[in-house]
Coordinates of C-alpha atoms in Angstrom, one line a residue:
X869 CA 107.8 107.5 75.6
X870 CA 106.4 106.6 72.2
X871 CA 104.8 103.4 73.5
X872 CA 103.3 105.3 76.4
X873 CA 101.9 108.0 74.0
X874 CA 100.5 105.3 71.7
X875 CA 98.8 103.5 74.7
X876 CA 97.4 106.8 76.0
X877 CA 96.1 107.7 72.5
X878 CA 94.5 104.3 72.1
X879 CA 92.9 104.5 75.5
X880 CA 91.7 108.0 74.8
X881 CA 90.2 106.7 71.5
X882 CA 88.4 103.9 73.3
X883 CA 87.0 106.2 75.9
X884 CA 85.9 108.7 73.3
X885 CA 84.0 105.9 71.5
X886 CA 82.2 105.0 74.7
X887 CA 80.9 108.5 75.3
X888 CA 77.2 108.9 74.2
X889 CA 77.3 111.9 72.0
X890 CA 73.5 112.6 72.4
X891 CA 73.9 112.9 76.2
X892 CA 77.1 115.0 75.9
X893 CA 75.4 117.4 73.5
X894 CA 72.5 117.7 75.9
X895 CA 74.8 118.3 78.8
X896 CA 76.8 120.9 76.8
X897 CA 73.7 123.0 76.2
X898 CA 72.4 122.8 79.8
X899 CA 75.6 123.0 81.8
X900 CA 77.3 125.7 79.8
X901 CA 74.3 127.9 80.8
X902 CA 74.1 126.7 84.4
X903 CA 77.9 126.4 85.2
X904 CA 79.5 128.8 82.7
X905 CA 83.3 128.3 82.3
X906 CA 83.3 125.8 85.2
X907 CA 81.6 123.2 83.0
X908 CA 84.7 122.9 80.7
X909 CA 86.8 121.7 83.7
X910 CA 84.0 119.4 85.0
X911 CA 83.4 118.0 81.5
X912 CA 87.1 117.1 81.1
X913 CA 86.9 114.9 84.2
X914 CA 83.5 113.3 83.6
X915 CA 84.4 112.3 80.0
X916 CA 87.7 110.7 81.0
X917 CA 87.1 107.8 83.5
X918 CA 90.9 107.3 83.8
X919 CA 90.9 110.5 85.9
X920 CA 88.2 109.3 88.3
X921 CA 89.1 108.7 91.9
X922 CA 87.7 106.1 94.3
X923 CA 87.6 106.1 98.0
X924 CA 87.9 103.1 100.3
X925 CA 85.3 102.9 103.1
X926 CA 86.5 100.4 105.7
X927 CA 84.0 98.0 107.2
X928 CA 84.3 98.2 111.0
X929 CA 82.6 94.8 111.3
X930 CA 85.4 93.1 109.4
X931 CA 88.6 95.1 109.8
X932 CA 92.3 94.5 110.1
X933 CA 95.3 96.7 110.7
X934 CA 96.9 94.9 107.8
X935 CA 94.4 96.5 105.4
X936 CA 95.1 100.0 106.7
X937 CA 98.9 99.3 106.3
X938 CA 98.3 98.1 102.7
X939 CA 96.4 101.2 101.9
X940 CA 99.2 103.4 103.2
X941 CA 101.6 101.5 101.0
X942 CA 99.3 102.1 98.0
X943 CA 99.4 105.9 98.7
X944 CA 96.1 106.2 100.5
X945 CA 95.5 108.5 103.5
X946 CA 92.6 109.0 105.8
X947 CA 89.9 111.4 104.3
X948 CA 88.1 114.2 106.1
X949 CA 91.0 115.6 108.1
X950 CA 89.3 118.9 108.9
X951 CA 87.4 119.6 112.2
X952 CA 84.0 118.4 111.0
X953 CA 80.9 119.2 113.1
X954 CA 80.0 115.4 112.9
X955 CA 82.5 112.7 112.2
X956 CA 82.3 109.4 114.3
X957 CA 85.7 107.8 115.0
X958 CA 84.2 104.5 113.7
X959 CA 83.9 105.9 110.2
X960 CA 87.1 105.3 108.4
X961 CA 87.6 106.3 104.8
X962 CA 90.8 106.4 102.7
X963 CA 91.5 108.4 99.6
X964 CA 94.5 109.2 97.4
X965 CA 95.1 112.2 95.1
X966 CA 96.0 110.2 92.0
X967 CA 93.3 108.4 89.9
X968 CA 92.9 104.6 90.2
X969 CA 90.8 102.0 91.8
X970 CA 91.7 99.8 94.7
X971 CA 90.9 96.1 93.8
X972 CA 87.3 95.2 94.4
X973 CA 86.2 92.3 96.6
X974 CA 83.7 89.7 95.4
X975 CA 80.6 88.8 97.2
X976 CA 81.0 85.6 99.2
X977 CA 78.1 84.1 101.1
X978 CA 78.7 84.0 104.8
X979 CA 81.9 86.2 104.6
X980 CA 81.9 89.9 105.2
X981 CA 83.7 92.3 102.9
X982 CA 86.5 94.5 104.4
X983 CA 85.8 97.6 102.5
X984 CA 83.4 99.4 100.1
X985 CA 84.6 101.4 97.1
X986 CA 82.8 104.6 96.5
X987 CA 82.9 108.2 95.4
X988 CA 84.1 110.0 98.5
X989 CA 81.4 112.7 98.0
X990 CA 78.8 110.0 98.6
X991 CA 79.6 110.2 102.3
X992 CA 78.6 113.9 102.6
X993 CA 74.9 113.2 102.8
X994 CA 75.5 110.7 105.6
X995 CA 77.7 113.2 107.5
X996 CA 75.1 115.9 107.0
X997 CA 72.4 113.6 108.4
X998 CA 74.4 113.3 111.7
X999 CA 72.9 109.9 112.7
X1000 CA 73.0 108.9 116.3
X1001 CA 72.7 105.6 118.3
X1002 CA 69.1 104.5 118.9
X1003 CA 67.5 106.6 116.2
X1004 CA 64.9 105.4 113.7
X1005 CA 66.4 106.1 110.3
X1006 CA 64.9 105.8 106.8
X1007 CA 67.1 105.4 103.7
X1008 CA 64.3 106.0 101.2
X1009 CA 66.0 105.1 97.9
X1010 CA 68.8 102.9 99.3
X1011 CA 70.3 100.9 96.4
X1012 CA 73.0 100.0 95.8
X1013 CA 73.5 100.4 99.6
X1014 CA 76.7 102.4 100.1
X1015 CA 75.1 105.1 102.1
X1016 CA 73.2 102.5 104.3
X1017 CA 76.6 100.8 104.9
X1018 CA 78.1 104.2 105.8
X1019 CA 75.2 104.9 108.2
X1020 CA 76.0 101.7 110.0
X1021 CA 79.7 102.5 110.2
X1022 CA 78.6 105.7 112.1
X1023 CA 76.0 104.4 114.6
X1024 CA 73.9 101.6 116.0
X1025 CA 70.4 102.8 115.0
X1026 CA 67.2 101.7 116.8
X1027 CA 66.1 100.7 113.3
X1028 CA 67.4 101.3 109.8
X1029 CA 64.8 101.0 107.1
X1030 CA 66.4 100.5 103.7
X1031 CA 63.9 100.9 100.9
X1032 CA 64.3 100.3 97.2
X1033 CA 61.4 100.2 94.8
X1034 CA 63.2 98.8 91.7
X1035 CA 63.3 95.0 91.9
X1036 CA 66.8 94.5 90.4
X1037 CA 68.3 97.3 92.5
X1038 CA 66.5 95.9 95.6
X1039 CA 68.3 92.6 95.1
X1040 CA 71.6 94.5 94.8
X1041 CA 70.8 96.3 98.0
X1042 CA 70.1 93.0 99.8
X1043 CA 73.4 91.6 98.7
X1044 CA 75.3 94.7 99.8
X1045 CA 73.8 94.5 103.3
X1046 CA 74.6 90.8 103.5
X1047 CA 78.2 91.5 102.4
X1048 CA 78.9 94.2 105.1
X1049 CA 76.7 93.7 108.1
X1050 CA 77.0 90.8 110.6
X1051 CA 73.9 88.7 111.5
X1052 CA 73.1 90.2 114.9
X1053 CA 73.0 93.7 113.4
X1054 CA 70.9 92.7 110.4
X1055 CA 68.0 92.4 112.9
X1056 CA 68.1 96.2 113.2
X1057 CA 67.6 96.6 109.4
X1058 CA 64.3 96.5 107.6
X1059 CA 64.5 95.9 103.8
X1060 CA 61.5 96.9 101.7
X1061 CA 60.4 97.4 98.1
X1062 CA 57.8 100.0 98.6
X1063 CA 57.0 103.0 96.4
X1064 CA 58.9 105.7 98.2
X1065 CA 56.1 108.2 97.4
X1066 CA 53.8 106.1 99.7
X1067 CA 56.0 105.6 102.7
X1068 CA 55.0 108.9 104.3
X1069 CA 51.3 107.7 104.3
X1070 CA 52.2 104.2 105.5
X1071 CA 54.6 105.4 108.3
X1072 CA 53.6 108.9 109.3
X1073 CA 56.0 110.7 111.7
X1074 CA 57.8 107.4 112.3
X1075 CA 61.5 108.4 111.7
X1076 CA 64.1 110.7 113.4
X1077 CA 66.2 111.0 110.3
X1078 CA 65.4 110.4 106.6
X1079 CA 67.9 110.2 103.7
X1080 CA 66.5 110.8 100.2
X1081 CA 69.3 109.9 97.8
X1082 CA 66.9 110.4 94.9
X1083 CA 66.8 108.7 91.5
X1084 CA 68.4 111.3 89.2
X1085 CA 70.0 111.8 85.8
X1086 CA 73.3 110.3 87.0
X1087 CA 75.8 112.4 84.9
X1088 CA 78.7 110.0 85.1
X1089 CA 76.9 106.9 84.0
X1090 CA 74.6 108.6 81.5
X1091 CA 77.5 110.0 79.6
X1092 CA 78.6 106.4 78.8
X1093 CA 75.1 105.0 77.8
X1094 CA 75.9 102.1 75.5
X1095 CA 72.5 102.2 73.9
X1096 CA 71.8 105.5 72.0
X1097 CA 68.0 104.8 71.9
X1098 CA 68.0 104.3 75.7
X1099 CA 69.9 107.5 76.1
X1100 CA 67.4 109.5 74.0
X1101 CA 64.6 108.0 76.1
X1102 CA 66.4 108.8 79.3
X1103 CA 66.8 112.5 78.2
X1104 CA 63.1 112.7 77.4
X1105 CA 62.2 111.2 80.9
X1106 CA 64.7 113.6 82.5
X1107 CA 62.1 116.3 82.7
X1108 CA 59.8 114.0 84.8
X1109 CA 62.5 113.3 87.4
X1110 CA 62.1 116.6 89.3
X1111 CA 58.4 115.8 89.9
X1112 CA 59.3 112.3 91.2
X1113 CA 62.0 113.9 93.4
X1114 CA 59.5 116.4 94.8
X1115 CA 57.0 113.6 95.5
X1116 CA 59.6 111.5 97.3
X1117 CA 60.6 114.5 99.4
X1118 CA 56.9 115.2 100.3
X1119 CA 56.6 111.6 101.4
X1120 CA 59.8 111.8 103.4
X1121 CA 58.6 114.9 105.2
X1122 CA 55.4 113.0 106.2
X1123 CA 57.5 110.1 107.5
X1124 CA 59.6 112.4 109.7
X1125 CA 58.8 113.1 113.3
X1126 CA 58.5 116.8 114.2
X1127 CA 62.1 118.0 115.1
X1128 CA 63.5 115.3 112.7
X1129 CA 66.1 116.0 109.9
X1130 CA 66.0 115.2 106.2
X1131 CA 68.9 115.1 103.8
X1132 CA 68.3 115.2 100.1
X1133 CA 71.1 114.2 97.7
X1134 CA 71.6 113.5 94.0
X1135 CA 74.6 112.7 91.8
X1136 CA 73.7 115.2 89.0
X1137 CA 74.8 118.8 88.3
X1138 CA 71.3 119.6 87.1
X1139 CA 69.8 122.6 88.8
X1140 CA 66.3 121.4 88.0
X1141 CA 66.9 118.3 90.1
X1142 CA 68.8 120.0 92.8
X1143 CA 68.2 123.6 94.0
X1144 CA 64.9 123.9 92.1
X1145 CA 63.4 120.8 93.8
X1146 CA 64.5 122.0 97.3
X1147 CA 63.2 125.5 96.6
X1148 CA 59.8 124.1 95.6
X1149 CA 59.6 122.1 98.8
X1150 CA 60.5 125.1 100.9
X1151 CA 57.9 127.2 99.2
X1152 CA 55.1 124.6 99.4
X1153 CA 55.7 122.9 102.8
X1154 CA 55.3 125.3 105.7
X1155 CA 56.5 122.6 108.2
X1156 CA 60.1 122.4 107.0
X1157 CA 63.0 124.8 107.3
X1158 CA 66.5 124.8 105.7
X1159 CA 69.5 123.8 107.9
X1160 CA 72.9 125.4 107.5
X1161 CA 75.6 122.9 106.3
X1162 CA 78.2 125.5 105.4
X1163 CA 80.4 124.5 108.4
X1164 CA 80.6 121.0 107.1
X1165 CA 81.4 122.2 103.6
X1166 CA 84.2 124.5 105.0
X1167 CA 85.7 121.6 107.0
X1168 CA 86.0 119.4 103.8
X1169 CA 87.0 122.1 101.4
X1170 CA 90.5 120.7 101.1
X1171 CA 89.0 117.5 99.8
X1172 CA 86.3 118.8 97.5
X1173 CA 85.6 121.5 95.0
X1174 CA 82.2 123.2 95.6
X1175 CA 80.1 125.3 93.2
X1176 CA 80.1 128.9 94.6
X1177 CA 77.0 130.9 95.1
X1178 CA 74.9 128.1 96.8
X1179 CA 72.6 128.7 99.7
X1180 CA 73.8 127.8 103.2
X1181 CA 71.6 124.7 103.4
X1182 CA 73.0 123.1 100.2
X1183 CA 76.2 122.3 98.4
X1184 CA 77.3 120.9 95.1
X1185 CA 80.5 119.0 94.7
X1186 CA 82.2 119.6 91.3
X1187 CA 84.6 117.0 89.8
X1188 CA 88.0 118.5 89.0
X1189 CA 91.3 116.9 88.1
X1190 CA 93.1 115.8 91.3
X1191 CA 89.7 116.1 93.1
X1192 CA 87.6 114.1 90.8
X1193 CA 84.8 113.6 93.4
X1194 CA 81.1 114.2 92.6
X1195 CA 78.9 115.4 91.1
X1196 CA 77.1 115.3 94.5
X1197 CA 74.3 117.7 95.6
X1198 CA 73.4 117.7 99.3
X1199 CA 70.7 119.8 101.0
X1200 CA 69.4 119.5 104.6
X1201 CA 66.0 120.3 106.0
X1202 CA 64.3 120.1 109.4
X1203 CA 60.6 119.3 110.1
X1204 CA 59.1 121.7 112.6

């Protein structure tokens, strides 16, 4: 018991040293106001990575019954057991209640990976998008590629356009696609490094569905910024993110065909980057309307904790102990 306590204390000390105090102080001020008492519970999870949980998304293009058996032995079970409005049988994701990470697979040229490790809440934007066979789909800010991989687990699109403006992240995206998608299917995928704000003008009314998983102040990673100066710079630039997100959404709406659907998502708790951005779009764009996703939220309420008081077209997943998924904000719109 003493050894265990010492190890726990040592680990806690290491984690505490890794936390960037500047970022934590900033979050304390903002989220105490925005989330009230809920922030205390969320903070306890975000600041202790040993309590984080990871889901295992199976790759249907490289799959074996042996892997599913192994996951069962490790205590994993299929996620999303509720009667979801949209859930393709080909999408298989495994989760377990206790923290811990299933061993990652290394990238090997010419060999497909069997699974992708991710935050289970990351699949909610894909489920909200309800992708179908033959559709033209745009993943506007696609790196590192988890949501693009998930889309391809759900359907065979007419074309999946995966765009990533940042050069380093674009290479990461390319490697992810190569690791999970077989050669014949890669012909359905277009990779680009365009400025997402310009795609609407370059490809007006071209897509049936658009996913905007926007650049945001990623709460989990920002809390562990190793460079304090970089953290201060990030926090200064944080105010500019909502303008970028708004511009990306405007571009996405232009790129959508009338009748098409758009899903916006972030991995931050920040109201300025979530509800405020969507409200601004709804108030300034007369050709989009909000779409109710509350049925999806109800169907997965056993899996996730949601912030109460949200509109029917949006949800915010709150990390809590035992359900340490998120943060993940999701909103759905339709172009008319």
